[in-house]
Coordinates of C-alpha atoms in Angstrom, one line a residue:
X1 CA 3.2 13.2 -42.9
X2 CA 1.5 11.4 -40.1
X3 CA -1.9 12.5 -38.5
X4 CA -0.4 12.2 -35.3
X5 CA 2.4 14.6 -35.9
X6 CA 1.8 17.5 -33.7
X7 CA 1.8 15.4 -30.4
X8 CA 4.3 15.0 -27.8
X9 CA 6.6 11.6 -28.5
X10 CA 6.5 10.9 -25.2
X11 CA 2.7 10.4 -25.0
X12 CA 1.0 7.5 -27.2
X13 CA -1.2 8.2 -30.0
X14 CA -5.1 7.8 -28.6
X15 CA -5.4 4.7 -30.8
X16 CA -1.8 3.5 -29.0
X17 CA -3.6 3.8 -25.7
X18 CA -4.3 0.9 -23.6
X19 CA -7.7 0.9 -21.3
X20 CA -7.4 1.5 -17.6
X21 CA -9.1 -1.9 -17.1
X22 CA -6.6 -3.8 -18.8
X23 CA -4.1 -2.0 -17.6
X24 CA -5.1 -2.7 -13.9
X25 CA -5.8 -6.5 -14.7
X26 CA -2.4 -6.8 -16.0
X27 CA -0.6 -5.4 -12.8
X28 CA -3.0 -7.0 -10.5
X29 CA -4.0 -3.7 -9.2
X30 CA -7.1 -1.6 -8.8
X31 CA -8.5 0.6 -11.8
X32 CA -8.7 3.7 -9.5
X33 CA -5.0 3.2 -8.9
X34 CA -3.5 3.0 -12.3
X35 CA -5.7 6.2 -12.9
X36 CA -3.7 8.1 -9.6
X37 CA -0.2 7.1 -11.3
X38 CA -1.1 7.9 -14.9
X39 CA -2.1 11.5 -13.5
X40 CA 1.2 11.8 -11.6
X41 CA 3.1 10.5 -14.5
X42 CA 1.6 12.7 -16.6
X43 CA 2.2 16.1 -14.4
X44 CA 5.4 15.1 -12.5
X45 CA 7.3 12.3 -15.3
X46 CA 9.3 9.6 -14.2
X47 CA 9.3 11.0 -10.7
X48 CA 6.0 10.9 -10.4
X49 CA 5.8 7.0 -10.5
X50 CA 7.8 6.8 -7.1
X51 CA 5.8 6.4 -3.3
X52 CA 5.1 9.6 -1.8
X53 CA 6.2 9.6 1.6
X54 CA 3.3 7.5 3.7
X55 CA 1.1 9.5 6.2
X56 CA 1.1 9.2 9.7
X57 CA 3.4 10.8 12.3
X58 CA 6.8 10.3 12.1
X59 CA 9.4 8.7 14.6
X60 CA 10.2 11.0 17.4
X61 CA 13.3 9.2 18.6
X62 CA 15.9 8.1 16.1
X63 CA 17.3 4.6 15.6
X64 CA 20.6 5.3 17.4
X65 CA 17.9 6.4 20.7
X66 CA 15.9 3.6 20.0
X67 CA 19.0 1.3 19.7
X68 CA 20.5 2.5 23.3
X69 CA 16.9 1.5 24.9
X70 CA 17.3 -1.6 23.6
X71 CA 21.1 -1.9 25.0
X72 CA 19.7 -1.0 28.0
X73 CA 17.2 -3.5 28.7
X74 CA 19.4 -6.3 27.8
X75 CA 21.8 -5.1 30.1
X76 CA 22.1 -5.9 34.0
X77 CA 20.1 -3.5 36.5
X78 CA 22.2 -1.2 38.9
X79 CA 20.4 -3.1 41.4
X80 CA 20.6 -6.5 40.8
X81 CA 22.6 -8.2 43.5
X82 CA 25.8 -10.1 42.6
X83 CA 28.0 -12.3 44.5
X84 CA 31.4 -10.4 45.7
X85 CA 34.9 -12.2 45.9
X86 CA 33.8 -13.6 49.4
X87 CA 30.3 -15.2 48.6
X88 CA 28.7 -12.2 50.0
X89 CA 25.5 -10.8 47.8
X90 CA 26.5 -6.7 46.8
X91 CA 24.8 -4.5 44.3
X92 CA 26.1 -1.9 42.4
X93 CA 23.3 0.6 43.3
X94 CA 21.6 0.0 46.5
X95 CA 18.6 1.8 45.7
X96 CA 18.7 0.8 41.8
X97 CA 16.3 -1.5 40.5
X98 CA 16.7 -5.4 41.3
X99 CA 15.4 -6.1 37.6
X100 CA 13.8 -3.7 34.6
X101 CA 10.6 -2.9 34.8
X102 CA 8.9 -0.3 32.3
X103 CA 9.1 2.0 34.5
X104 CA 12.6 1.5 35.7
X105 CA 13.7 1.5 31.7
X106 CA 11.7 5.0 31.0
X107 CA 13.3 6.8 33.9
X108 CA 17.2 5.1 33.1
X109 CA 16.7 6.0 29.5
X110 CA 15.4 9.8 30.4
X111 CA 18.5 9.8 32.4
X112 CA 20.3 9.0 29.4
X113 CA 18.9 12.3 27.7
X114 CA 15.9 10.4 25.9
X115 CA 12.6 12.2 25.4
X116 CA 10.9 9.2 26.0
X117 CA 7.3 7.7 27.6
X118 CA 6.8 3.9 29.1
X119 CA 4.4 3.4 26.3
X120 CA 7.0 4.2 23.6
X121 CA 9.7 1.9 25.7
X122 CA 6.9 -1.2 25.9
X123 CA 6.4 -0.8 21.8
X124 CA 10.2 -0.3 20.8
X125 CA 10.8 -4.0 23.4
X126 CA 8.0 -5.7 22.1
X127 CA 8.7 -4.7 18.3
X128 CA 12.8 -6.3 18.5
X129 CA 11.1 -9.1 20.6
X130 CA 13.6 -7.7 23.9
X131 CA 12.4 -9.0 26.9
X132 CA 12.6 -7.0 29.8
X133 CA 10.6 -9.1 32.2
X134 CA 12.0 -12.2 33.9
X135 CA 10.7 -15.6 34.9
X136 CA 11.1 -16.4 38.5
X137 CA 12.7 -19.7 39.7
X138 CA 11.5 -20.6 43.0
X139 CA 12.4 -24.1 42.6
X140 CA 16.3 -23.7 42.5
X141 CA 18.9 -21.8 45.0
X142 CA 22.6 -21.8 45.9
X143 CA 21.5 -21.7 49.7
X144 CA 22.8 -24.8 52.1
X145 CA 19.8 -23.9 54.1
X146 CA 17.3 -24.5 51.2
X147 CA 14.8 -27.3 51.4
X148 CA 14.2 -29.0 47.8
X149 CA 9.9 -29.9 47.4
X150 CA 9.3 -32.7 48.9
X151 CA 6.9 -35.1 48.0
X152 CA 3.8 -34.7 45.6
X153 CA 1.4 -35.0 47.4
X154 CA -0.3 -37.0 50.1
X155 CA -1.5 -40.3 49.3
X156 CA -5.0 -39.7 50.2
X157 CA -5.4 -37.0 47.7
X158 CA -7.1 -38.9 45.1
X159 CA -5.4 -39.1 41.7
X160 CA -6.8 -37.9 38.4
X161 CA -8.4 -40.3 35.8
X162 CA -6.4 -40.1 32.6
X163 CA -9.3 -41.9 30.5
X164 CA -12.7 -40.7 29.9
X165 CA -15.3 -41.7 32.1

């Protein structure tokens, strides 16, 4: 009969074991690692050698919320004007915002029945890459009465050296 017969079969013979050193060299990993999962393996099992759930506070808003904030900064504001049958400039909500601001989004989405705070709305946009701010044109309009830039500049304004001096 073996020496080793009295131990479990599911734990190595000492002369079977492998040092924590190698061990950690072979997975790339720290020592004081491989010693953390070798103690969980050893109380929990195969379980054991799963993540535990990471720290830090969890989401307070679910995907679906987070998912209709995002819907509603890519859509239109109440109070963006809009051209009408007759050429005439109309918006749906006179007193609604022209275009989202953070502040515009927060109090639409509390609307909406979202426990929600303009810091929480700017880091949900900026995380999907939504933009909720808008470049203004100033150099292009629909109006007959609109003057196009003239020209550069006078011809006494002296012009800049491309070369080094």
């Amino acid at each position: 009969m073996c020496s080793h017969a009295n131990t479990s079969p599911s734990r190595p013979h000492p002369r079977h074991r492998r040092p924590v050193s190698d061990i950690a060299a072979r997975l790339g990993c720290h020592m004081q690692t491989v010693r953390e999962r070798l103690a969980r393996f050893n109380a929990e099992g195969l379980d054991g050698l799963g993540d535990l759930p990471g720290a830090g506070r969890k989401r307070r808003i679910t995907e679906r919320e987070r998912g209709r904030i995002i819907a509603l900064a890519r859509s239109d504001p109440p109070g963006r004007p809009v051209r009408d049958d007759s050429g005439q400039l109309a918006a749906a909500d006179e007193h609604g915002p022209p275009q989202w601001t953070l502040n515009s989004l927060t109090e639409n989405a509390r609307a909406e029945g979202i426990d929600v705070h303009r810091s929480q709305v700017r880091r949900i946009l900026m995380a999907e890459k939504v933009r909720w701010r808008h470049t203004r044109s100033w150099a292009h309009s629909e109006d007959p009465d609109f003057v196009s830039k003239g020209r550069r500049s006078s011809s006494s304004t002296p012009t800049r050296r491309s070369g080094p001096r």
